[in-house]
Amino acid sequence: MASPLKPVLAALLLLTIAVPHCQAISKPSLSGKQAIHHAIGRQAHDFDLPKSHKPKFQPAPWKQAHATFYEGGSGTFGGACNYKDVAGQGYGMNTAALSSVLFKNGQACGACFEIKCADNPQWCKPGQPSLIVTATDHCPPNPSLPNDNGGWCNVPREHFDVAKPVFSQLAEYKAGIIPIHYRRVPCKKQGGIRFTILGNPWFYQVIVWNVKGAGDIVSVQVKGDDKLKWTQMERDWGATWKTSAILLGESLTFRVRASDKRYSTSWHVTPKNWQFGQTYEGKNFN
Protein backbone atom coordinates (compact mmCIF):
# COMPACT_ATOMS: atom_id res chain seq x y z
CA MET A 1 0.00 0.00 0.00
CA ALA A 2 1.28 3.47 -0.93
CA SER A 3 2.39 5.75 1.89
CA PRO A 4 -0.09 8.69 2.54
CA LEU A 5 2.91 11.05 3.15
CA LYS A 6 4.12 10.99 -0.45
CA PRO A 7 1.30 13.25 -1.89
CA VAL A 8 1.79 15.72 0.99
CA LEU A 9 5.55 15.88 0.47
CA ALA A 10 5.09 16.38 -3.28
CA ALA A 11 2.67 19.30 -2.68
CA LEU A 12 5.08 20.96 -0.23
CA LEU A 13 7.89 20.64 -2.75
CA LEU A 14 5.82 22.35 -5.46
CA LEU A 15 4.94 25.25 -3.11
CA THR A 16 8.59 25.72 -2.19
CA ILE A 17 9.50 26.11 -5.88
CA ALA A 18 6.50 28.27 -6.93
CA VAL A 19 6.39 30.95 -4.18
CA PRO A 20 9.85 32.49 -4.73
CA HIS A 21 9.18 32.49 -8.48
CA CYS A 22 5.93 34.43 -8.00
CA GLN A 23 7.65 36.93 -5.70
CA ALA A 24 10.38 37.48 -8.26
CA ILE A 25 7.80 38.31 -10.97
CA SER A 26 5.56 40.54 -8.85
CA LYS A 27 8.30 42.56 -7.13
CA PRO A 28 8.71 45.94 -8.95
CA SER A 29 12.16 47.22 -9.72
CA LEU A 30 11.07 50.79 -8.82
CA SER A 31 8.39 52.23 -6.57
CA GLY A 32 5.35 53.79 -8.28
CA LYS A 33 6.61 57.40 -8.05
CA GLN A 34 10.11 56.40 -9.06
CA ALA A 35 8.82 54.50 -12.08
CA ILE A 36 6.72 57.51 -13.25
CA HIS A 37 9.63 59.91 -12.76
CA HIS A 38 11.94 57.57 -14.64
CA ALA A 39 9.54 57.30 -17.58
CA ILE A 40 8.96 61.09 -17.80
CA GLY A 41 12.65 61.82 -17.53
CA ARG A 42 13.43 59.44 -20.36
CA GLN A 43 10.76 60.95 -22.61
CA ALA A 44 11.99 64.49 -21.91
CA HIS A 45 15.54 63.49 -22.73
CA ASP A 46 14.47 61.88 -26.00
CA PHE A 47 12.46 65.00 -26.92
CA ASP A 48 15.17 67.53 -26.06
CA LEU A 49 18.09 65.73 -27.64
CA PRO A 50 17.46 66.82 -31.27
CA LYS A 51 17.38 70.51 -30.23
CA SER A 52 21.00 70.47 -29.15
CA HIS A 53 22.02 68.78 -32.39
CA LYS A 54 20.38 71.08 -34.93
CA PRO A 55 23.00 71.94 -37.55
CA LYS A 56 24.28 75.48 -37.93
CA PHE A 57 22.77 77.61 -40.66
CA GLN A 58 24.36 76.80 -44.02
CA PRO A 59 24.49 78.76 -47.29
CA ALA A 60 21.53 78.11 -49.57
CA PRO A 61 21.63 77.38 -53.32
CA TRP A 62 22.12 80.28 -55.71
CA LYS A 63 19.01 81.87 -57.24
CA GLN A 64 18.32 84.57 -59.81
CA ALA A 65 16.96 88.05 -59.14
CA HIS A 66 17.59 91.71 -60.04
CA ALA A 67 19.01 94.67 -58.18
CA THR A 68 18.63 98.44 -58.32
CA PHE A 69 20.00 101.22 -56.12
CA TYR A 70 18.69 104.21 -54.21
CA GLU A 71 20.20 107.41 -52.90
CA GLY A 72 20.28 108.26 -49.21
CA GLY A 73 22.34 108.38 -46.04
CA SER A 74 22.79 105.60 -43.51
CA GLY A 75 19.93 107.02 -41.45
CA THR A 76 17.44 105.89 -44.12
CA PHE A 77 18.57 102.28 -44.30
CA GLY A 78 16.68 100.88 -41.27
CA GLY A 79 13.28 101.39 -42.85
CA ALA A 80 10.56 98.81 -42.44
CA CYS A 81 12.63 96.64 -40.08
CA ASN A 82 12.73 99.49 -37.54
CA TYR A 83 16.46 99.29 -36.91
CA LYS A 84 17.27 102.63 -35.31
CA ASP A 85 20.87 103.07 -36.44
CA VAL A 86 22.16 100.51 -38.93
CA ALA A 87 25.66 101.96 -38.89
CA GLY A 88 25.84 101.97 -35.10
CA GLN A 89 24.25 98.52 -34.90
CA GLY A 90 26.95 96.96 -37.05
CA TYR A 91 25.07 96.58 -40.33
CA GLY A 92 26.97 99.38 -42.07
CA MET A 93 25.91 100.40 -45.55
CA ASN A 94 25.67 96.82 -46.82
CA THR A 95 21.93 96.69 -46.36
CA ALA A 96 19.08 95.94 -48.73
CA ALA A 97 15.40 96.61 -49.19
CA LEU A 98 13.70 93.41 -50.34
CA SER A 99 10.68 92.94 -52.57
CA SER A 100 7.54 91.60 -50.88
CA VAL A 101 8.23 88.02 -51.95
CA LEU A 102 11.55 88.07 -50.08
CA PHE A 103 10.59 90.42 -47.25
CA LYS A 104 7.75 88.17 -46.04
CA ASN A 105 5.98 90.85 -43.99
CA GLY A 106 9.11 91.54 -41.97
CA GLN A 107 10.17 87.99 -41.20
CA ALA A 108 13.29 88.43 -43.37
CA CYS A 109 14.59 91.32 -41.25
CA GLY A 110 18.14 90.53 -40.22
CA ALA A 111 18.68 87.80 -42.82
CA CYS A 112 21.97 87.91 -44.73
CA PHE A 113 22.38 87.45 -48.47
CA GLU A 114 25.36 87.10 -50.75
CA ILE A 115 24.75 88.86 -54.06
CA LYS A 116 26.78 89.28 -57.23
CA CYS A 117 26.22 90.77 -60.66
CA ALA A 118 25.55 88.14 -63.31
CA ASP A 119 25.24 87.70 -67.07
CA ASN A 120 25.89 91.31 -67.98
CA PRO A 121 29.50 91.84 -69.14
CA GLN A 122 28.71 95.40 -70.18
CA TRP A 123 27.93 96.54 -66.62
CA CYS A 124 29.23 93.92 -64.16
CA LYS A 125 32.51 94.73 -62.45
CA PRO A 126 35.44 92.54 -63.62
CA GLY A 127 35.55 89.20 -61.86
CA GLN A 128 31.92 89.54 -60.76
CA PRO A 129 32.74 90.23 -57.09
CA SER A 130 30.15 89.28 -54.50
CA LEU A 131 29.25 90.97 -51.23
CA ILE A 132 27.09 90.31 -48.20
CA VAL A 133 24.03 92.46 -47.47
CA THR A 134 21.57 92.36 -44.59
CA ALA A 135 17.81 92.75 -45.05
CA THR A 136 16.78 95.93 -43.23
CA ASP A 137 13.96 97.38 -45.34
CA HIS A 138 11.04 96.63 -47.65
CA CYS A 139 10.93 97.59 -51.32
CA PRO A 140 7.20 98.19 -51.83
CA PRO A 141 5.41 97.16 -55.01
CA ASN A 142 4.24 99.71 -57.55
CA PRO A 143 1.17 98.26 -59.27
CA SER A 144 0.88 101.30 -61.55
CA LEU A 145 4.03 100.21 -63.38
CA PRO A 146 4.66 96.96 -65.27
CA ASN A 147 6.88 94.38 -63.60
CA ASP A 148 9.55 94.69 -66.27
CA ASN A 149 9.56 98.49 -66.49
CA GLY A 150 9.69 100.26 -63.15
CA GLY A 151 7.63 97.86 -61.05
CA TRP A 152 10.77 96.03 -60.05
CA CYS A 153 9.48 95.06 -56.60
CA ASN A 154 6.05 93.92 -57.73
CA VAL A 155 4.87 90.42 -56.85
CA PRO A 156 6.18 87.85 -57.77
CA ARG A 157 9.57 89.42 -58.55
CA GLU A 158 12.56 88.68 -56.31
CA HIS A 159 14.41 91.97 -56.09
CA PHE A 160 17.08 93.79 -54.04
CA ASP A 161 17.22 97.57 -53.75
CA VAL A 162 20.60 98.57 -52.30
CA ALA A 163 22.43 101.80 -51.52
CA LYS A 164 24.25 103.38 -54.42
CA PRO A 165 27.76 102.80 -52.95
CA VAL A 166 26.92 99.11 -52.54
CA PHE A 167 25.54 98.83 -56.07
CA SER A 168 28.75 100.42 -57.39
CA GLN A 169 30.76 97.54 -55.94
CA LEU A 170 28.80 95.14 -58.15
CA ALA A 171 28.30 97.08 -61.37
CA GLU A 172 28.44 100.49 -63.00
CA TYR A 173 25.61 102.50 -61.49
CA LYS A 174 24.71 103.79 -64.97
CA ALA A 175 23.19 100.35 -65.61
CA GLY A 176 20.27 101.26 -63.34
CA ILE A 177 19.13 97.65 -62.94
CA ILE A 178 21.22 94.48 -63.19
CA PRO A 179 20.56 90.74 -63.10
CA ILE A 180 22.12 89.12 -60.03
CA HIS A 181 22.67 85.77 -58.40
CA TYR A 182 21.87 85.62 -54.69
CA ARG A 183 21.76 83.13 -51.84
CA ARG A 184 21.08 83.11 -48.11
CA VAL A 185 24.26 82.88 -46.02
CA PRO A 186 24.99 82.78 -42.27
CA CYS A 187 25.19 86.19 -40.58
CA LYS A 188 28.46 86.97 -38.82
CA LYS A 189 28.08 89.29 -35.82
CA GLN A 190 30.20 90.51 -32.95
CA GLY A 191 28.95 89.90 -29.41
CA GLY A 192 25.53 88.73 -28.31
CA ILE A 193 21.96 89.29 -29.46
CA ARG A 194 20.77 92.79 -28.52
CA PHE A 195 17.38 93.57 -27.00
CA THR A 196 16.28 97.23 -27.12
CA ILE A 197 13.22 97.81 -24.91
CA LEU A 198 10.75 100.56 -25.82
CA GLY A 199 7.17 101.47 -24.91
CA ASN A 200 5.52 102.37 -21.63
CA PRO A 201 4.32 100.58 -18.44
CA TRP A 202 1.21 99.30 -20.26
CA PHE A 203 2.67 98.39 -23.67
CA TYR A 204 6.12 96.98 -24.40
CA GLN A 205 8.19 96.73 -27.57
CA VAL A 206 11.48 94.87 -27.97
CA ILE A 207 13.73 95.29 -31.00
CA VAL A 208 15.82 92.16 -31.51
CA TRP A 209 19.02 92.71 -33.49
CA ASN A 210 22.62 91.59 -34.06
CA VAL A 211 21.56 87.98 -34.56
CA LYS A 212 24.14 85.47 -35.81
CA GLY A 213 23.41 82.41 -37.92
CA ALA A 214 20.11 82.58 -39.77
CA GLY A 215 19.75 86.22 -38.71
CA ASP A 216 15.96 86.37 -39.00
CA ILE A 217 13.74 85.68 -36.00
CA VAL A 218 10.35 83.91 -36.14
CA SER A 219 9.49 83.77 -32.42
CA VAL A 220 10.31 85.70 -29.23
CA GLN A 221 9.30 84.72 -25.70
CA VAL A 222 9.93 86.65 -22.50
CA LYS A 223 10.00 85.56 -18.86
CA GLY A 224 10.55 87.40 -15.58
CA ASP A 225 12.14 86.25 -12.35
CA ASP A 226 8.99 86.76 -10.25
CA LYS A 227 5.40 86.97 -11.50
CA LEU A 228 5.91 86.88 -15.24
CA LYS A 229 5.83 83.35 -16.67
CA TRP A 230 6.93 82.46 -20.20
CA THR A 231 4.95 84.78 -22.50
CA GLN A 232 4.83 84.64 -26.28
CA MET A 233 5.43 88.04 -27.88
CA GLU A 234 3.87 89.10 -31.20
CA ARG A 235 5.66 90.66 -34.13
CA ASP A 236 4.75 94.34 -34.18
CA TRP A 237 6.58 95.19 -37.39
CA GLY A 238 9.96 94.27 -38.79
CA ALA A 239 12.38 93.30 -36.03
CA THR A 240 10.12 94.76 -33.31
CA TRP A 241 8.11 92.48 -31.03
CA LYS A 242 5.34 93.52 -28.65
CA THR A 243 3.40 92.43 -25.57
CA SER A 244 0.98 93.94 -23.05
CA ALA A 245 2.22 91.64 -20.26
CA ILE A 246 3.76 93.61 -17.40
CA LEU A 247 7.54 93.47 -17.65
CA LEU A 248 8.46 96.26 -15.24
CA GLY A 249 10.23 95.27 -12.04
CA GLU A 250 11.35 91.89 -13.38
CA SER A 251 14.76 90.63 -14.44
CA LEU A 252 13.95 89.57 -17.99
CA THR A 253 14.91 86.43 -19.89
CA PHE A 254 14.37 86.22 -23.66
CA ARG A 255 14.11 83.12 -25.82
CA VAL A 256 14.33 83.62 -29.56
CA ARG A 257 13.82 81.14 -32.37
CA ALA A 258 15.40 81.69 -35.77
CA SER A 259 14.01 80.61 -39.14
CA ASP A 260 16.21 77.50 -39.04
CA LYS A 261 14.31 76.39 -35.87
CA ARG A 262 17.29 76.88 -33.56
CA TYR A 263 16.69 78.49 -30.15
CA SER A 264 18.82 80.83 -28.08
CA THR A 265 17.85 81.64 -24.49
CA SER A 266 19.33 84.73 -22.83
CA TRP A 267 18.83 84.31 -19.09
CA HIS A 268 18.27 87.42 -16.92
CA VAL A 269 19.79 89.85 -19.42
CA THR A 270 18.22 92.84 -17.66
CA PRO A 271 18.33 93.92 -14.02
CA LYS A 272 15.06 94.36 -12.15
CA ASN A 273 15.32 98.14 -12.54
CA TRP A 274 15.83 98.14 -16.33
CA GLN A 275 14.84 101.31 -18.21
CA PHE A 276 12.93 102.02 -21.42
CA GLY A 277 15.18 103.00 -24.30
CA GLN A 278 18.08 100.87 -23.04
CA THR A 279 19.71 97.98 -24.93
CA TYR A 280 20.75 94.74 -23.23
CA GLU A 281 23.05 92.03 -24.57
CA GLY A 282 22.14 88.34 -24.45
CA LYS A 283 23.40 85.03 -25.77
CA ASN A 284 23.91 84.68 -29.50
CA PHE A 285 23.70 81.59 -31.68
CA ASN A 286 26.90 79.58 -31.94
Coordinates of C-alpha atoms in Angstrom, one line a residue:
M1 CA 0.0 0.0 0.0
A2 CA 1.3 3.5 -0.9
S3 CA 2.4 5.8 1.9
P4 CA -0.1 8.7 2.5
L5 CA 2.9 11.0 3.1
K6 CA 4.1 11.0 -0.4
P7 CA 1.3 13.2 -1.9
V8 CA 1.8 15.7 1.0
L9 CA 5.6 15.9 0.5
A10 CA 5.1 16.4 -3.3
A11 CA 2.7 19.3 -2.7
L12 CA 5.1 21.0 -0.2
L13 CA 7.9 20.6 -2.7
L14 CA 5.8 22.3 -5.5
L15 CA 4.9 25.2 -3.1
T16 CA 8.6 25.7 -2.2
I17 CA 9.5 26.1 -5.9
A18 CA 6.5 28.3 -6.9
V19 CA 6.4 31.0 -4.2
P20 CA 9.8 32.5 -4.7
H21 CA 9.2 32.5 -8.5
C22 CA 5.9 34.4 -8.0
Q23 CA 7.7 36.9 -5.7
A24 CA 10.4 37.5 -8.3
I25 CA 7.8 38.3 -11.0
S26 CA 5.6 40.5 -8.8
K27 CA 8.3 42.6 -7.1
P28 CA 8.7 45.9 -9.0
S29 CA 12.2 47.2 -9.7
L30 CA 11.1 50.8 -8.8
S31 CA 8.4 52.2 -6.6
G32 CA 5.3 53.8 -8.3
K33 CA 6.6 57.4 -8.1
Q34 CA 10.1 56.4 -9.1
A35 CA 8.8 54.5 -12.1
I36 CA 6.7 57.5 -13.3
H37 CA 9.6 59.9 -12.8
H38 CA 11.9 57.6 -14.6
A39 CA 9.5 57.3 -17.6
I40 CA 9.0 61.1 -17.8
G41 CA 12.6 61.8 -17.5
R42 CA 13.4 59.4 -20.4
Q43 CA 10.8 61.0 -22.6
A44 CA 12.0 64.5 -21.9
H45 CA 15.5 63.5 -22.7
D46 CA 14.5 61.9 -26.0
F47 CA 12.5 65.0 -26.9
D48 CA 15.2 67.5 -26.1
L49 CA 18.1 65.7 -27.6
P50 CA 17.5 66.8 -31.3
K51 CA 17.4 70.5 -30.2
S52 CA 21.0 70.5 -29.1
H53 CA 22.0 68.8 -32.4
K54 CA 20.4 71.1 -34.9
P55 CA 23.0 71.9 -37.5
K56 CA 24.3 75.5 -37.9
F57 CA 22.8 77.6 -40.7
Q58 CA 24.4 76.8 -44.0
P59 CA 24.5 78.8 -47.3
A60 CA 21.5 78.1 -49.6
P61 CA 21.6 77.4 -53.3
W62 CA 22.1 80.3 -55.7
K63 CA 19.0 81.9 -57.2
Q64 CA 18.3 84.6 -59.8
A65 CA 17.0 88.0 -59.1
H66 CA 17.6 91.7 -60.0
A67 CA 19.0 94.7 -58.2
T68 CA 18.6 98.4 -58.3
F69 CA 20.0 101.2 -56.1
Y70 CA 18.7 104.2 -54.2
E71 CA 20.2 107.4 -52.9
G72 CA 20.3 108.3 -49.2
G73 CA 22.3 108.4 -46.0
S74 CA 22.8 105.6 -43.5
G75 CA 19.9 107.0 -41.5
T76 CA 17.4 105.9 -44.1
F77 CA 18.6 102.3 -44.3
G78 CA 16.7 100.9 -41.3
G79 CA 13.3 101.4 -42.8
A80 CA 10.6 98.8 -42.4
C81 CA 12.6 96.6 -40.1
N82 CA 12.7 99.5 -37.5
Y83 CA 16.5 99.3 -36.9
K84 CA 17.3 102.6 -35.3
D85 CA 20.9 103.1 -36.4
V86 CA 22.2 100.5 -38.9
A87 CA 25.7 102.0 -38.9
G88 CA 25.8 102.0 -35.1
Q89 CA 24.3 98.5 -34.9
G90 CA 27.0 97.0 -37.0
Y91 CA 25.1 96.6 -40.3
G92 CA 27.0 99.4 -42.1
M93 CA 25.9 100.4 -45.6
N94 CA 25.7 96.8 -46.8
T95 CA 21.9 96.7 -46.4
A96 CA 19.1 95.9 -48.7
A97 CA 15.4 96.6 -49.2
L98 CA 13.7 93.4 -50.3
S99 CA 10.7 92.9 -52.6
S100 CA 7.5 91.6 -50.9
V101 CA 8.2 88.0 -51.9
L102 CA 11.5 88.1 -50.1
F103 CA 10.6 90.4 -47.2
K104 CA 7.8 88.2 -46.0
N105 CA 6.0 90.8 -44.0
G106 CA 9.1 91.5 -42.0
Q107 CA 10.2 88.0 -41.2
A108 CA 13.3 88.4 -43.4
C109 CA 14.6 91.3 -41.3
G110 CA 18.1 90.5 -40.2
A111 CA 18.7 87.8 -42.8
C112 CA 22.0 87.9 -44.7
F113 CA 22.4 87.5 -48.5
E114 CA 25.4 87.1 -50.7
I115 CA 24.7 88.9 -54.1
K116 CA 26.8 89.3 -57.2
C117 CA 26.2 90.8 -60.7
A118 CA 25.6 88.1 -63.3
D119 CA 25.2 87.7 -67.1
N120 CA 25.9 91.3 -68.0
P121 CA 29.5 91.8 -69.1
Q122 CA 28.7 95.4 -70.2
W123 CA 27.9 96.5 -66.6
C124 CA 29.2 93.9 -64.2
K125 CA 32.5 94.7 -62.4
P126 CA 35.4 92.5 -63.6
G127 CA 35.5 89.2 -61.9
Q128 CA 31.9 89.5 -60.8
P129 CA 32.7 90.2 -57.1
S130 CA 30.2 89.3 -54.5
L131 CA 29.3 91.0 -51.2
I132 CA 27.1 90.3 -48.2
V133 CA 24.0 92.5 -47.5
T134 CA 21.6 92.4 -44.6
A135 CA 17.8 92.7 -45.1
T136 CA 16.8 95.9 -43.2
D137 CA 14.0 97.4 -45.3
H138 CA 11.0 96.6 -47.6
C139 CA 10.9 97.6 -51.3
P140 CA 7.2 98.2 -51.8
P141 CA 5.4 97.2 -55.0
N142 CA 4.2 99.7 -57.5
P143 CA 1.2 98.3 -59.3
S144 CA 0.9 101.3 -61.5
L145 CA 4.0 100.2 -63.4
P146 CA 4.7 97.0 -65.3
N147 CA 6.9 94.4 -63.6
D148 CA 9.5 94.7 -66.3
N149 CA 9.6 98.5 -66.5
G150 CA 9.7 100.3 -63.2
G151 CA 7.6 97.9 -61.0
W152 CA 10.8 96.0 -60.0
C153 CA 9.5 95.1 -56.6
N154 CA 6.0 93.9 -57.7
V155 CA 4.9 90.4 -56.9
P156 CA 6.2 87.9 -57.8
R157 CA 9.6 89.4 -58.5
E158 CA 12.6 88.7 -56.3
H159 CA 14.4 92.0 -56.1
F160 CA 17.1 93.8 -54.0
D161 CA 17.2 97.6 -53.8
V162 CA 20.6 98.6 -52.3
A163 CA 22.4 101.8 -51.5
K164 CA 24.2 103.4 -54.4
P165 CA 27.8 102.8 -53.0
V166 CA 26.9 99.1 -52.5
F167 CA 25.5 98.8 -56.1
S168 CA 28.8 100.4 -57.4
Q169 CA 30.8 97.5 -55.9
L170 CA 28.8 95.1 -58.1
A171 CA 28.3 97.1 -61.4
E172 CA 28.4 100.5 -63.0
Y173 CA 25.6 102.5 -61.5
K174 CA 24.7 103.8 -65.0
A175 CA 23.2 100.4 -65.6
G176 CA 20.3 101.3 -63.3
I177 CA 19.1 97.7 -62.9
I178 CA 21.2 94.5 -63.2
P179 CA 20.6 90.7 -63.1
I180 CA 22.1 89.1 -60.0
H181 CA 22.7 85.8 -58.4
Y182 CA 21.9 85.6 -54.7
R183 CA 21.8 83.1 -51.8
R184 CA 21.1 83.1 -48.1
V185 CA 24.3 82.9 -46.0
P186 CA 25.0 82.8 -42.3
C187 CA 25.2 86.2 -40.6
K188 CA 28.5 87.0 -38.8
K189 CA 28.1 89.3 -35.8
Q190 CA 30.2 90.5 -32.9
G191 CA 28.9 89.9 -29.4
G192 CA 25.5 88.7 -28.3
I193 CA 22.0 89.3 -29.5
R194 CA 20.8 92.8 -28.5
F195 CA 17.4 93.6 -27.0
T196 CA 16.3 97.2 -27.1
I197 CA 13.2 97.8 -24.9
L198 CA 10.7 100.6 -25.8
G199 CA 7.2 101.5 -24.9
N200 CA 5.5 102.4 -21.6
P201 CA 4.3 100.6 -18.4
W202 CA 1.2 99.3 -20.3
F203 CA 2.7 98.4 -23.7
Y204 CA 6.1 97.0 -24.4
Q205 CA 8.2 96.7 -27.6
V206 CA 11.5 94.9 -28.0
I207 CA 13.7 95.3 -31.0
V208 CA 15.8 92.2 -31.5
W209 CA 19.0 92.7 -33.5
N210 CA 22.6 91.6 -34.1
V211 CA 21.6 88.0 -34.6
K212 CA 24.1 85.5 -35.8
G213 CA 23.4 82.4 -37.9
A214 CA 20.1 82.6 -39.8
G215 CA 19.8 86.2 -38.7
D216 CA 16.0 86.4 -39.0
I217 CA 13.7 85.7 -36.0
V218 CA 10.4 83.9 -36.1
S219 CA 9.5 83.8 -32.4
V220 CA 10.3 85.7 -29.2
Q221 CA 9.3 84.7 -25.7
V222 CA 9.9 86.7 -22.5
K223 CA 10.0 85.6 -18.9
G224 CA 10.6 87.4 -15.6
D225 CA 12.1 86.2 -12.4
D226 CA 9.0 86.8 -10.2
K227 CA 5.4 87.0 -11.5
L228 CA 5.9 86.9 -15.2
K229 CA 5.8 83.4 -16.7
W230 CA 6.9 82.5 -20.2
T231 CA 5.0 84.8 -22.5
Q232 CA 4.8 84.6 -26.3
M233 CA 5.4 88.0 -27.9
E234 CA 3.9 89.1 -31.2
R235 CA 5.7 90.7 -34.1
D236 CA 4.7 94.3 -34.2
W237 CA 6.6 95.2 -37.4
G238 CA 10.0 94.3 -38.8
A239 CA 12.4 93.3 -36.0
T240 CA 10.1 94.8 -33.3
W241 CA 8.1 92.5 -31.0
K242 CA 5.3 93.5 -28.6
T243 CA 3.4 92.4 -25.6
S244 CA 1.0 93.9 -23.1
A245 CA 2.2 91.6 -20.3
I246 CA 3.8 93.6 -17.4
L247 CA 7.5 93.5 -17.7
L248 CA 8.5 96.3 -15.2
G249 CA 10.2 95.3 -12.0
E250 CA 11.3 91.9 -13.4
S251 CA 14.8 90.6 -14.4
L252 CA 14.0 89.6 -18.0
T253 CA 14.9 86.4 -19.9
F254 CA 14.4 86.2 -23.7
R255 CA 14.1 83.1 -25.8
V256 CA 14.3 83.6 -29.6
R257 CA 13.8 81.1 -32.4
A258 CA 15.4 81.7 -35.8
S259 CA 14.0 80.6 -39.1
D260 CA 16.2 77.5 -39.0
K261 CA 14.3 76.4 -35.9
R262 CA 17.3 76.9 -33.6
Y263 CA 16.7 78.5 -30.1
S264 CA 18.8 80.8 -28.1
T265 CA 17.8 81.6 -24.5
S266 CA 19.3 84.7 -22.8
W267 CA 18.8 84.3 -19.1
H268 CA 18.3 87.4 -16.9
V269 CA 19.8 89.8 -19.4
T270 CA 18.2 92.8 -17.7
P271 CA 18.3 93.9 -14.0
K272 CA 15.1 94.4 -12.2
N273 CA 15.3 98.1 -12.5
W274 CA 15.8 98.1 -16.3
Q275 CA 14.8 101.3 -18.2
F276 CA 12.9 102.0 -21.4
G277 CA 15.2 103.0 -24.3
Q278 CA 18.1 100.9 -23.0
T279 CA 19.7 98.0 -24.9
Y280 CA 20.7 94.7 -23.2
E281 CA 23.0 92.0 -24.6
G282 CA 22.1 88.3 -24.5
K283 CA 23.4 85.0 -25.8
N284 CA 23.9 84.7 -29.5
F285 CA 23.7 81.6 -31.7
N286 CA 26.9 79.6 -31.9

